[in-house]
mmCIF file of C-alpha atoms in Angstrom:
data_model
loop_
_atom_site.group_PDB
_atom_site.id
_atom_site.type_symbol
_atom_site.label_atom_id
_atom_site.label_comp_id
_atom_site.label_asym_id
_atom_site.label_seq_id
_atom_site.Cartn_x
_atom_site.Cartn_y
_atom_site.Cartn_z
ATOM 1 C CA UNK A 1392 -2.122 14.127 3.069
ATOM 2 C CA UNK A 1393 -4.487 12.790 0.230
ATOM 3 C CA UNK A 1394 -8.102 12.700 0.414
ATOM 4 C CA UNK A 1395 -8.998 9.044 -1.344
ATOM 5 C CA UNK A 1396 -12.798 9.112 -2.928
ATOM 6 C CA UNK A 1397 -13.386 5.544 -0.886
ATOM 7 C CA UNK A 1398 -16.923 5.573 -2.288
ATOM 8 C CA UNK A 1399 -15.878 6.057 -5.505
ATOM 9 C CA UNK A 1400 -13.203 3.138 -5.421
ATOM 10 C CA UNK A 1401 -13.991 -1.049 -5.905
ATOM 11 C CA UNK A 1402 -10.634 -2.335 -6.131
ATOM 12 C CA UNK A 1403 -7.364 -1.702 -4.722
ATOM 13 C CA UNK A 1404 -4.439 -2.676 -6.173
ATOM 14 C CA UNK A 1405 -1.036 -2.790 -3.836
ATOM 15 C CA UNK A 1406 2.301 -2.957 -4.152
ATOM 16 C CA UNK A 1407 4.305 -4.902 -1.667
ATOM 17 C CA UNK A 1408 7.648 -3.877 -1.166
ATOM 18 C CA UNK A 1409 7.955 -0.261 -0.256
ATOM 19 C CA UNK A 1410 4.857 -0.100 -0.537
ATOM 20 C CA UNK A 1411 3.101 -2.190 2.421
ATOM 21 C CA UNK A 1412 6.693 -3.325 3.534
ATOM 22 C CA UNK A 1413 9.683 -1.955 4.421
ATOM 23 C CA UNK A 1414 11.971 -1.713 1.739
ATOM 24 C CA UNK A 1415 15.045 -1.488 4.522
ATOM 25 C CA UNK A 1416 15.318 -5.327 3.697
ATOM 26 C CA UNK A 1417 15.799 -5.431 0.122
ATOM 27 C CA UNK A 1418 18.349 -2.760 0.037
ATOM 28 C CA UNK A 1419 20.542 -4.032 2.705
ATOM 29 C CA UNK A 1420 20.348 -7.216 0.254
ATOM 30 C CA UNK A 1421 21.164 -6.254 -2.445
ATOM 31 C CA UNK A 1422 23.679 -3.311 -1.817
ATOM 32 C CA UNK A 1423 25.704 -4.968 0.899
ATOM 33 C CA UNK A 1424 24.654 -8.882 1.398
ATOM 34 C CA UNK A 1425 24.430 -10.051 -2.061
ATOM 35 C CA UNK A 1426 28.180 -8.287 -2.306
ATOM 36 C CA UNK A 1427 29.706 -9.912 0.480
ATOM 37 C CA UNK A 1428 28.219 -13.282 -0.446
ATOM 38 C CA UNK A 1429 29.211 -12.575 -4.184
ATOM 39 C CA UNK A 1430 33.222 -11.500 -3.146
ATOM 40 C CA UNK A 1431 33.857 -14.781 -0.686
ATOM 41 C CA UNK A 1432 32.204 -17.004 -3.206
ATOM 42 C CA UNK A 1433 33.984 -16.046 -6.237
ATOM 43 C CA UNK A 1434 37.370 -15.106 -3.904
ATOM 44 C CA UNK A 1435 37.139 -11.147 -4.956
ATOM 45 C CA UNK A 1436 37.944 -7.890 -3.295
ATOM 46 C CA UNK A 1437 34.397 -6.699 -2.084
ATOM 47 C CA UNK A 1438 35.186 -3.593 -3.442
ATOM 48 C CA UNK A 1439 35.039 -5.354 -7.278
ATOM 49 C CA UNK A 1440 32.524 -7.614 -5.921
ATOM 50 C CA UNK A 1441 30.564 -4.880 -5.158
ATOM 51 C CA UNK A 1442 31.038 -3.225 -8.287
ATOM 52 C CA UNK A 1443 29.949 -5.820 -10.354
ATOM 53 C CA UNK A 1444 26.856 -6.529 -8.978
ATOM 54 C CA UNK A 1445 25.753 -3.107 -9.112
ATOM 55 C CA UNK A 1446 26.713 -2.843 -12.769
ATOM 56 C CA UNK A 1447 24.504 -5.940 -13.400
ATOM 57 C CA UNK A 1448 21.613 -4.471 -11.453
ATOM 58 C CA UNK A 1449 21.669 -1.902 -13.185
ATOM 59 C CA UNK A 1450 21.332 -3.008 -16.721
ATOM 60 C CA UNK A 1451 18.249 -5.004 -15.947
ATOM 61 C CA UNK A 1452 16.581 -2.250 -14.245
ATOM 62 C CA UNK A 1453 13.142 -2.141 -15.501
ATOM 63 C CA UNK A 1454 12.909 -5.422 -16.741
ATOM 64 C CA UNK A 1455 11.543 -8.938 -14.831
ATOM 65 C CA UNK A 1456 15.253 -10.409 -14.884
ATOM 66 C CA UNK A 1457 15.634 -7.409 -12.195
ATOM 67 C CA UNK A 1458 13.579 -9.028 -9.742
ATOM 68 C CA UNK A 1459 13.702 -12.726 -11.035
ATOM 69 C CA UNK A 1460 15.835 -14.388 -8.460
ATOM 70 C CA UNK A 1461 16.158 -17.566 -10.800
ATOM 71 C CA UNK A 1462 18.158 -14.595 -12.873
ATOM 72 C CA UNK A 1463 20.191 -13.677 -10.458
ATOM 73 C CA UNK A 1464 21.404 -16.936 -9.195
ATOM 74 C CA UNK A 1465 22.698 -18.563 -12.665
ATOM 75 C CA UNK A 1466 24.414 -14.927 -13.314
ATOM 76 C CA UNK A 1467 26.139 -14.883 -9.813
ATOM 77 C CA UNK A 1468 26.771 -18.626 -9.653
ATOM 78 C CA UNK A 1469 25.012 -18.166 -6.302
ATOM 79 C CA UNK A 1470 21.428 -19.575 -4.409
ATOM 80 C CA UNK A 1471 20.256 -16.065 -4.308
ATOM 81 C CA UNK A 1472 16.545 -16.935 -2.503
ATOM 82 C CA UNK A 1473 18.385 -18.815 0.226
ATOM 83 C CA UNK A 1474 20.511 -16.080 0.734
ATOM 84 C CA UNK A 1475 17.876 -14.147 1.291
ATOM 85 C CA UNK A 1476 16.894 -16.446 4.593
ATOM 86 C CA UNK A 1477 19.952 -15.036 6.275
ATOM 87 C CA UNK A 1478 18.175 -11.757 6.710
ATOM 88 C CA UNK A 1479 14.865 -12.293 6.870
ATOM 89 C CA UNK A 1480 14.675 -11.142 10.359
ATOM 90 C CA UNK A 1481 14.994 -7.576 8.404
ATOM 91 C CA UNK A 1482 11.421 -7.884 6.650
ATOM 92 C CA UNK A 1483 7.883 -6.205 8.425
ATOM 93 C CA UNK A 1484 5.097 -4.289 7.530
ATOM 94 C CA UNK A 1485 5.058 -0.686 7.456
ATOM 95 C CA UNK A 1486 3.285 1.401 10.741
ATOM 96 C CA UNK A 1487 -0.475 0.930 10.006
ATOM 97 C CA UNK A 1488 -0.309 -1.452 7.084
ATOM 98 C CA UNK A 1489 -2.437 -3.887 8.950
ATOM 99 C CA UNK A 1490 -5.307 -1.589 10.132
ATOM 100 C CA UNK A 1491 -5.377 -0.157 6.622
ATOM 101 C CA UNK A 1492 -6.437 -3.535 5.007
ATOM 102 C CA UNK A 1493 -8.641 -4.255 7.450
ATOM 103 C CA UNK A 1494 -10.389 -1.640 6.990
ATOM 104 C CA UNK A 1495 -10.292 -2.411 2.904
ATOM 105 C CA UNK A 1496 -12.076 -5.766 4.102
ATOM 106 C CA UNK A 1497 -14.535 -4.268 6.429
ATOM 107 C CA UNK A 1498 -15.595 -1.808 3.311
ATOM 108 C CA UNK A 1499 -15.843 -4.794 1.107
ATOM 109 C CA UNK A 1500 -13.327 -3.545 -1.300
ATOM 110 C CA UNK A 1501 -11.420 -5.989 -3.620
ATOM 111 C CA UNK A 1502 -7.492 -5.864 -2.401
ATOM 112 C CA UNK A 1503 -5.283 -7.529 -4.624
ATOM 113 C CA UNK A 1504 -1.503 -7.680 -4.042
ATOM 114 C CA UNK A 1505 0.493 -6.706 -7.728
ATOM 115 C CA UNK A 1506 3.767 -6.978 -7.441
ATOM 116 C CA UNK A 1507 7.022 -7.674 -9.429
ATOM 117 C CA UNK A 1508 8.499 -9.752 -6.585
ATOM 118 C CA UNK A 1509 9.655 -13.492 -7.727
ATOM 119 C CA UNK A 1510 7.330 -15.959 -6.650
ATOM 120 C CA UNK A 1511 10.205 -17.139 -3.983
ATOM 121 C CA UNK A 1512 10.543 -13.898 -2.438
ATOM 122 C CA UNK A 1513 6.873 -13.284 -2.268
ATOM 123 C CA UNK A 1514 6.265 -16.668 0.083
ATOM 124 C CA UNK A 1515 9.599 -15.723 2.154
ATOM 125 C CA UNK A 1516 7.602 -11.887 2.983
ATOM 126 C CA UNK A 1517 4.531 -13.841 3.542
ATOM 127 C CA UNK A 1518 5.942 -16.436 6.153
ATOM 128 C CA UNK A 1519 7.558 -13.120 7.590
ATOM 129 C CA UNK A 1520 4.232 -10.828 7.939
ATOM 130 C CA UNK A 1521 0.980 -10.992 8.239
ATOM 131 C CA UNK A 1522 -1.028 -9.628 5.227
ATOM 132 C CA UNK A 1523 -1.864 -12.475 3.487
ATOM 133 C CA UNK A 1524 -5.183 -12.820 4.802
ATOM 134 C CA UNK A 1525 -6.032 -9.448 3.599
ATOM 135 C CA UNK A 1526 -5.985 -10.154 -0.069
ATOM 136 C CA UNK A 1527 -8.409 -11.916 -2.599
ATOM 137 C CA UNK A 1528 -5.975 -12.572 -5.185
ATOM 138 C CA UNK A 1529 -1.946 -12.249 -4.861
ATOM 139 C CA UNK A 1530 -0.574 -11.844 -8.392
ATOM 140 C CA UNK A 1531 3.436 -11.764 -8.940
ATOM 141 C CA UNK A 1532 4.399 -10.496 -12.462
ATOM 142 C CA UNK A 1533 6.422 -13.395 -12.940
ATOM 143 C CA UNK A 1534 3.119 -15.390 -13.397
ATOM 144 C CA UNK A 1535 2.698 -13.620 -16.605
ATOM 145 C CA UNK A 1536 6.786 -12.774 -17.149
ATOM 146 C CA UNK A 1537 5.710 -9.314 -17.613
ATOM 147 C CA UNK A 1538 6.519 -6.637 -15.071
ATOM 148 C CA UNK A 1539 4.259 -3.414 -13.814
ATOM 149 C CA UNK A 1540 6.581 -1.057 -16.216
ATOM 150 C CA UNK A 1541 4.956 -2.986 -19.446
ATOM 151 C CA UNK A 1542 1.361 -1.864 -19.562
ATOM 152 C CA UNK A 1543 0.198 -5.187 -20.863
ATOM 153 C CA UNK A 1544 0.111 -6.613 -17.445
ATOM 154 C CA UNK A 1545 -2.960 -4.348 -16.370
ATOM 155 C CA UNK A 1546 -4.629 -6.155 -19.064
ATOM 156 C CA UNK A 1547 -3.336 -9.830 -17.996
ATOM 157 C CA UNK A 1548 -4.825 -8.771 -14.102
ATOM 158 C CA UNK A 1549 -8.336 -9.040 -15.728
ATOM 159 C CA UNK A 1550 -8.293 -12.398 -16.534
ATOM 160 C CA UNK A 1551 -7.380 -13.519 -12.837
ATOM 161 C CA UNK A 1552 -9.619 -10.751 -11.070
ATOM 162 C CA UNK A 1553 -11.922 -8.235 -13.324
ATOM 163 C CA UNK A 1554 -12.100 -4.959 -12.317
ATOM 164 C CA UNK A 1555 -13.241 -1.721 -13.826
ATOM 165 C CA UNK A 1556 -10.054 0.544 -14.260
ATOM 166 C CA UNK A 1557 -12.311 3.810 -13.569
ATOM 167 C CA UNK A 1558 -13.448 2.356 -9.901
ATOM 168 C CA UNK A 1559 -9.809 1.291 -9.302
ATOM 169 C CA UNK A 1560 -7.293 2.386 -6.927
ATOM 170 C CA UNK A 1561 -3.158 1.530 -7.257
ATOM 171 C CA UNK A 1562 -0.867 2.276 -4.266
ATOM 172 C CA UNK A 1563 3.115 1.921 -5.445
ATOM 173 C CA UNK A 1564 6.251 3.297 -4.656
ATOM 174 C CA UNK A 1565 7.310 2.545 -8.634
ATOM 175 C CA UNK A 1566 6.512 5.603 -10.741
ATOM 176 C CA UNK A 1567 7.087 3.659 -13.841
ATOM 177 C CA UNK A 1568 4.577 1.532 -12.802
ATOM 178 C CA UNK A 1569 2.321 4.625 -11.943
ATOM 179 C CA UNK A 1570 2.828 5.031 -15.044
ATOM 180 C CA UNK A 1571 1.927 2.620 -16.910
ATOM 181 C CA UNK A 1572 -1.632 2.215 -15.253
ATOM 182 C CA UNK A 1573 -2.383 5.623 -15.954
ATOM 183 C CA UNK A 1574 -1.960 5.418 -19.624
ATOM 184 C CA UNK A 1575 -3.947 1.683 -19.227
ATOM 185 C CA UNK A 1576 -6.994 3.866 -17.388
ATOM 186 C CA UNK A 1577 -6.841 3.266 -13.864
ATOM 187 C CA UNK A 1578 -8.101 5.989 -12.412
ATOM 188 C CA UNK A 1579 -6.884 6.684 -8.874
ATOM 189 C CA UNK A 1580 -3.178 6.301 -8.358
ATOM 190 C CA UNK A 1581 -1.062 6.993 -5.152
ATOM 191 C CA UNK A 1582 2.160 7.118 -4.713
ATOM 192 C CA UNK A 1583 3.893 5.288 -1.358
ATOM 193 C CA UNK A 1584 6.813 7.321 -0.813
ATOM 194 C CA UNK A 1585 8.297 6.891 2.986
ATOM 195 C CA UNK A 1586 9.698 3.509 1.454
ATOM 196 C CA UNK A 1587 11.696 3.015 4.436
ATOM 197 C CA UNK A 1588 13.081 4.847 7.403
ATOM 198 C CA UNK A 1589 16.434 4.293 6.166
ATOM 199 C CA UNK A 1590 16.220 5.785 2.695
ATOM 200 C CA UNK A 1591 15.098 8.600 1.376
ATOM 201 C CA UNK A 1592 11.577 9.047 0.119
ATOM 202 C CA UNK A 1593 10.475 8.803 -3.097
ATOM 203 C CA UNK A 1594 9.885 11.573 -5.834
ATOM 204 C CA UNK A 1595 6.164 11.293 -6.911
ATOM 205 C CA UNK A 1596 6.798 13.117 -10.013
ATOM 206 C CA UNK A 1597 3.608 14.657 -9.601
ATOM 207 C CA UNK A 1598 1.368 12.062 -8.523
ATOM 208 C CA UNK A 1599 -0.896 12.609 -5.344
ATOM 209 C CA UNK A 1600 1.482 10.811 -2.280
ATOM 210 C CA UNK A 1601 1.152 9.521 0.636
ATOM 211 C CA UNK A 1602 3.948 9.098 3.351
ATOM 212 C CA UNK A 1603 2.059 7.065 6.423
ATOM 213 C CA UNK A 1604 -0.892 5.404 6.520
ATOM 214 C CA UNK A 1605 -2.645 6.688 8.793
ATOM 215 C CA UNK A 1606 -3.089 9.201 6.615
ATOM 216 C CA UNK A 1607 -5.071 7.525 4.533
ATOM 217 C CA UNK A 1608 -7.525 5.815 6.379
ATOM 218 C CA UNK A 1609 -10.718 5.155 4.770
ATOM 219 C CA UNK A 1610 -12.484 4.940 8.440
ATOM 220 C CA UNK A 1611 -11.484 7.849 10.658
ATOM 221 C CA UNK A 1612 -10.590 6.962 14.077
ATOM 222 C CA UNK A 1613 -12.804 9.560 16.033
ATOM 223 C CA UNK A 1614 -10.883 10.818 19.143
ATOM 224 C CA UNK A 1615 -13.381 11.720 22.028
#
């Protein structure tokens, strides 16, 4: 468990998937839908099907064209965001999620959603849960086609919602992206790493972690 400095901390920056949801949805998506849609489209053994795709996942890790689904369908000759319909029955919030920005709100802390998602993926999640509410500003880095591993886009943030790196709070499951707002100047960083009950958690690499949030509460329930 990590003990946040809530009165020390203005803004809150949070990741979505992994993060607030569960990332059970985008790897049954990826690793096994995407696949099968990929081999009877194109008339391929799954196996090679499979294959492929992971190949081509894999050289774009890091980069925007990894989560740019506009990417994805002109290399697969495939609709990859209505794909992505077929399962949305997979996508919620994490245990607690909800309670936990409320509570952000009820503190009067700035919450602002950063993530790398494509804009089409991000309203699909939204229709599916419901955070929305919660945040003052949603920002995908497609908006600026730079993702949370280029430090750059800390800087781009400002200009849709200031906020003073040294009062600022980031909650990811993406260490690169950890990264990268450390060397900008954020100052408090957390790392999500119960991703998903389904895969296994996350290596913080040193960074203070979290695993559920009810561990990091800023209001204490008090039991009687």
């Amino acid at each position: 468990m990590h003990q946040l400095p809530w009165d020390q901390i203005d803004t809150v920056l949070l990741d979505m998937d992994g993060t607030l949801l569960d990332l059970h949805f985008d790897w049954k998506f990826w690793s096994e839908y995407l696949p099968e849609a990929y081999a009877r489209h194109h008339r391929l053994p799954l196996d090679n099907a499979k294959r492929f795709v992971r190949q081509a996942v894999k050289q774009q890790t890091g980069t925007l064209n990894w989560y740019c689904l506009d990417y994805w369908s002109r290399r697969l000759n495939l609709s990859v965001a209505d794909l992505k319909h077929d399962l949305k029955h997979l996508i919620r919030e994490h245990p607690d999620v909800l309670e936990f920005l409320a509570q952000l709100k009820q503190l009067n802390k700035q919450v602002i959603m950063v993530t790398n998602a494509h804009r089409d993926s991000l309203a699909l999640k939204l229709e599916r849960t419901a955070i929305e509410p919660y945040f003052d500003h949603i920002i995908s880095a497609h908006d600026f086609r730079t993702p949370k591993e280029d430090i750059r886009i800390w800087d781009f943030i400002q200009q849709v919602s200031p906020y003073d790196p040294s009062r600022t709070l980031l909650v990811d499951d993406n260490i690169r992206a950890l990264n990268t707002a450390r060397r900008y100047g954020i100052r408090h960083l957390l790392a999500a790493i119960h991703v998903s009950p389904y895969m296994d958690k996350v290596d913080p690499r040193g960074y203070p972690h979290f695993e559920h949030y009810a561990e990091i509460m800023p209001i204490k329930k008090i039991t009687p």
